[in-house]
Amino acid sequence: MKVPFVDLKSQYISIKEEVNIAINDILENTSYVLGKYVSNFETEFAKIQDVKHCYGVSSGTDGNHSVLWALGIKQGDEVIIPANTFIATAWGATLCGAKPVFVDCHPESYNINPDKVESAITPKTKAIVAVHLYGQPADMDRLREIAGRHKIYLVEDCAQAHISEYKGKKVGGLAAASSFSFYPGKNLGAYGEAGAVCTNDDELAARFKMMRDHGSHEKYKHMIFGHNYRMESIQGAVLGIKLKYIQKWTEQRRNAARLYNEYLGGLESVVLPKEMEYAKHVYHLFILRLRSNEARNKLQAYLTEKGIGTGLHYPIPLHVQPCFEGLGYRKGGMPVTEELAECGISLPMFPNITEEQIAYVCESIKEFSMKN
Ligand SMILES: *Cc1c(COP(=O)(O)O)cnc(C)c1O
């Protein structure tokens, strides 16, 4: 049996007619950037995320930048970021000229550890970026309390956490502002690059809207600095169609996670991901932890041989990335993140994964455990 790590094709087939009609309409009407498909999507996405304003942008990375840029983060500032995340979280700060300051993750949630945030704050700290990694929200109440006490911004990177919930509330409206990615492999994926920025603050929303369009709300008159971070019409159309299914697809992901937990429960050689009490996890990724780096690498090779796709998220933590060498971090400084990088493995996870496929993956893991 073959089990791919993700399967975008079967999802396309299931919405093919709708998508093709919308794309054809865009081609015929020659309105290729922003336009009604993007603004309709923005309205619907804001509704589903329970946040007042949403603007479509060109990628999640551009969203990360827009959020901090609009809040006035600049050279000389420091921004607190989890060491355990995708690199694009850090680009938000570096593109503003600010310095990323990394914090280790929590051993159960794998998100930024609030206990370790406080000691990373200096007089230069201007913001904390809470990443809801793998689909599970960060501990927002604790982070909000710390940010409030130090009078710094708290923002959300929701790239992996569409419609996930923290204490019954959707992420994306839980802090000053948030960014989303609609990269094809994300839980809500475009057919190209796309992202969004969201906020409940009217003034910030006005800045977001101008910043993505050359700092302008009137053609050739530029009120503030900006960039071309506009969303393409085709991406807005695809996302608008897919949004109707996000609830169903998320439940399918949660069901897949439930099955993994059921089949692998009690297996001593692996640590299953934990859904925190406060969280509704949307399982962008399902991560197992093995006992050692050697065991992880062997398991990955074994599953590859069995026709099972896996991933590593992420094999090199941010604080030890070559590009951040100048910041002076060393291996050993973020033990929880480092252990996850060495011993974690992502199992196949996508809405259409079947119970047979999950059973096969789990049987293969059990076989491996008996032999090793
Ligand atoms: C994917 C991702 C991004 C970047 O999104 P793009 O749309 O690929 O630019 C940012 N942060 C996290 C946590 C991500 O997973």
CSV table of N, CA, C and O and ligand atoms in Angstrom, one decimal, residues 58-64 84-91 131-134 157-160 179-184 186 192-195 284-285 314, ligand 1:
chain,number,residue,atom,x,y,z
A,58,SER,N,-0.2,38.3,-0.3
A,58,SER,CA,0.4,37.4,-1.3
A,58,SER,C,1.0,36.1,-0.7
A,58,SER,O,1.3,35.2,-1.5
A,59,SER,N,1.2,36.0,0.6
A,59,SER,CA,1.7,34.8,1.2
A,59,SER,C,1.6,35.0,2.7
A,59,SER,O,1.5,36.1,3.2
A,60,GLY,N,1.8,33.9,3.4
A,60,GLY,CA,1.9,33.9,4.9
A,60,GLY,C,3.1,34.7,5.4
A,60,GLY,O,3.1,35.4,6.3
A,61,THR,N,4.2,34.5,4.6
A,61,THR,CA,5.5,35.3,5.0
A,61,THR,C,5.2,36.8,4.9
A,61,THR,O,5.6,37.5,5.8
A,62,ASP,N,4.6,37.2,3.8
A,62,ASP,CA,4.2,38.6,3.6
A,62,ASP,C,3.3,39.1,4.7
A,62,ASP,O,3.3,40.2,5.2
A,63,GLY,N,2.4,38.2,5.1
A,63,GLY,CA,1.5,38.5,6.2
A,63,GLY,C,2.3,38.7,7.5
A,63,GLY,O,2.0,39.7,8.3
A,64,ASN,N,3.2,37.8,7.8
A,64,ASN,CA,4.1,37.9,9.0
A,64,ASN,C,4.8,39.3,9.0
A,64,ASN,O,4.8,40.0,10.0
A,84,ASN,N,11.0,26.8,17.9
A,84,ASN,CA,10.4,25.7,17.1
A,84,ASN,C,9.3,26.2,16.2
A,84,ASN,O,8.1,26.3,16.7
A,85,THR,N,9.6,26.6,15.0
A,85,THR,CA,8.6,27.0,14.0
A,85,THR,C,9.3,27.0,12.7
A,85,THR,O,10.5,26.7,12.5
A,86,PHE,N,8.5,27.3,11.6
A,86,PHE,CA,9.0,27.5,10.3
A,86,PHE,C,9.7,28.8,10.2
A,86,PHE,O,9.3,29.8,10.8
A,87,ILE,N,10.8,28.9,9.4
A,87,ILE,CA,11.6,30.1,9.3
A,87,ILE,C,10.9,31.4,9.0
A,87,ILE,O,11.3,32.4,9.5
A,88,ALA,N,9.7,31.3,8.3
A,88,ALA,CA,9.0,32.5,7.9
A,88,ALA,C,8.5,33.3,9.1
A,88,ALA,O,8.3,34.5,9.0
A,89,THR,N,8.3,32.7,10.3
A,89,THR,CA,7.9,33.4,11.5
A,89,THR,C,9.0,34.4,11.8
A,89,THR,O,8.7,35.6,12.1
A,90,ALA,N,10.3,34.0,11.6
A,90,ALA,CA,11.4,34.9,11.9
A,90,ALA,C,11.6,36.0,10.9
A,90,ALA,O,12.0,37.2,11.2
A,91,TRP,N,11.2,35.7,9.6
A,91,TRP,CA,11.3,36.8,8.5
A,91,TRP,C,10.4,38.0,8.9
A,91,TRP,O,10.8,39.1,8.4
A,131,VAL,N,3.0,31.4,17.8
A,131,VAL,CA,2.8,30.6,16.6
A,131,VAL,C,1.9,29.4,17.1
A,131,VAL,O,2.3,28.8,18.1
A,132,HIS,N,0.8,29.1,16.4
A,132,HIS,CA,0.0,28.0,16.8
A,132,HIS,C,0.5,26.8,15.9
A,132,HIS,O,-0.2,26.5,14.9
A,133,LEU,N,1.5,26.2,16.4
A,133,LEU,CA,2.3,25.3,15.6
A,133,LEU,C,1.6,23.9,15.5
A,133,LEU,O,1.0,23.4,16.5
A,134,TYR,N,1.7,23.3,14.3
A,134,TYR,CA,1.1,22.0,14.0
A,134,TYR,C,-0.4,22.0,14.0
A,134,TYR,O,-1.1,21.0,13.8
A,157,ASP,N,0.8,34.0,14.7
A,157,ASP,CA,1.1,33.4,13.4
A,157,ASP,C,0.2,32.1,13.3
A,157,ASP,O,0.5,31.1,13.9
A,158,CYS,N,-0.8,32.2,12.5
A,158,CYS,CA,-1.9,31.2,12.4
A,158,CYS,C,-1.7,30.3,11.1
A,158,CYS,O,-2.6,29.7,10.7
A,159,ALA,N,-0.5,30.3,10.5
A,159,ALA,CA,-0.3,29.7,9.3
A,159,ALA,C,-0.7,28.2,9.2
A,159,ALA,O,-1.0,27.7,8.2
A,160,GLN,N,-0.6,27.5,10.4
A,160,GLN,CA,-0.9,26.1,10.5
A,160,GLN,C,-2.2,25.8,11.3
A,160,GLN,O,-2.5,24.7,11.6
A,179,SER,N,-1.6,36.6,11.3
A,179,SER,CA,-1.4,36.3,9.9
A,179,SER,C,-1.7,34.8,9.6
A,179,SER,O,-1.6,34.0,10.5
A,180,PHE,N,-2.1,34.6,8.4
A,180,PHE,CA,-2.5,33.2,8.0
A,180,PHE,C,-1.7,32.9,6.7
A,180,PHE,O,-1.4,33.8,5.9
A,181,SER,N,-1.4,31.7,6.4
A,181,SER,CA,-0.8,31.2,5.2
A,181,SER,C,-1.9,30.3,4.5
A,181,SER,O,-2.5,29.5,5.1
A,182,PHE,N,-1.9,30.5,3.1
A,182,PHE,CA,-2.8,29.6,2.3
A,182,PHE,C,-1.9,28.9,1.3
A,182,PHE,O,-2.3,28.6,0.2
A,183,TYR,N,-0.7,28.6,1.7
A,183,TYR,CA,0.2,27.8,0.9
A,183,TYR,C,-0.5,26.5,0.6
A,183,TYR,O,-1.2,26.0,1.4
A,184,PRO,N,-0.3,25.9,-0.6
A,184,PRO,CA,-1.1,24.8,-1.0
A,184,PRO,C,-1.2,23.6,0.0
A,184,PRO,O,-2.3,23.0,0.2
A,186,LYS,N,-1.2,23.8,3.3
A,186,LYS,CA,-1.8,24.2,4.6
A,186,LYS,C,-3.2,23.7,4.7
A,186,LYS,O,-3.8,23.3,3.7
A,192,GLY,N,-1.5,28.2,-5.4
A,192,GLY,CA,-0.4,29.1,-5.7
A,192,GLY,C,-0.1,29.7,-4.3
A,192,GLY,O,-0.4,29.1,-3.3
A,193,GLU,N,0.6,30.9,-4.3
A,193,GLU,CA,0.9,31.5,-3.0
A,193,GLU,C,-0.2,32.4,-2.6
A,193,GLU,O,-0.8,33.1,-3.4
A,194,ALA,N,-0.5,32.4,-1.3
A,194,ALA,CA,-1.5,33.4,-0.7
A,194,ALA,C,-1.4,33.4,0.8
A,194,ALA,O,-0.9,32.4,1.4
A,195,GLY,N,-1.9,34.4,1.4
A,195,GLY,CA,-2.0,34.6,2.8
A,195,GLY,C,-3.0,35.6,3.2
A,195,GLY,O,-3.7,36.2,2.4
A,284,HIS,N,-2.7,20.2,11.6
A,284,HIS,CA,-2.0,20.4,10.3
A,284,HIS,C,-1.0,19.3,10.2
A,284,HIS,O,-0.8,18.8,9.1
A,285,LEU,N,-0.3,19.0,11.3
A,285,LEU,CA,0.7,17.9,11.3
A,285,LEU,C,0.4,17.0,12.5
A,285,LEU,O,-0.1,17.5,13.5
A,314,TYR,N,10.7,20.6,12.8
A,314,TYR,CA,11.6,21.0,11.7
A,314,TYR,C,13.0,20.5,12.1
A,314,TYR,O,13.4,20.5,13.2
B,1,LIG,C1,3.8,28.2,6.1
B,1,LIG,C2,4.2,29.0,7.2
B,1,LIG,C3,4.5,30.4,7.1
B,1,LIG,C4,4.7,31.1,5.7
B,1,LIG,O1,3.6,31.0,4.9
B,1,LIG,P1,3.9,31.1,3.3
B,1,LIG,O2,2.5,31.3,2.8
B,1,LIG,O3,4.5,29.8,2.9
B,1,LIG,O4,4.7,32.3,3.0
B,1,LIG,C5,4.7,31.1,8.2
B,1,LIG,N1,4.6,30.6,9.4
B,1,LIG,C6,4.4,29.3,9.6
B,1,LIG,C7,4.4,28.7,11.0
B,1,LIG,C8,4.2,28.4,8.5
B,1,LIG,O5,4.0,27.1,8.7
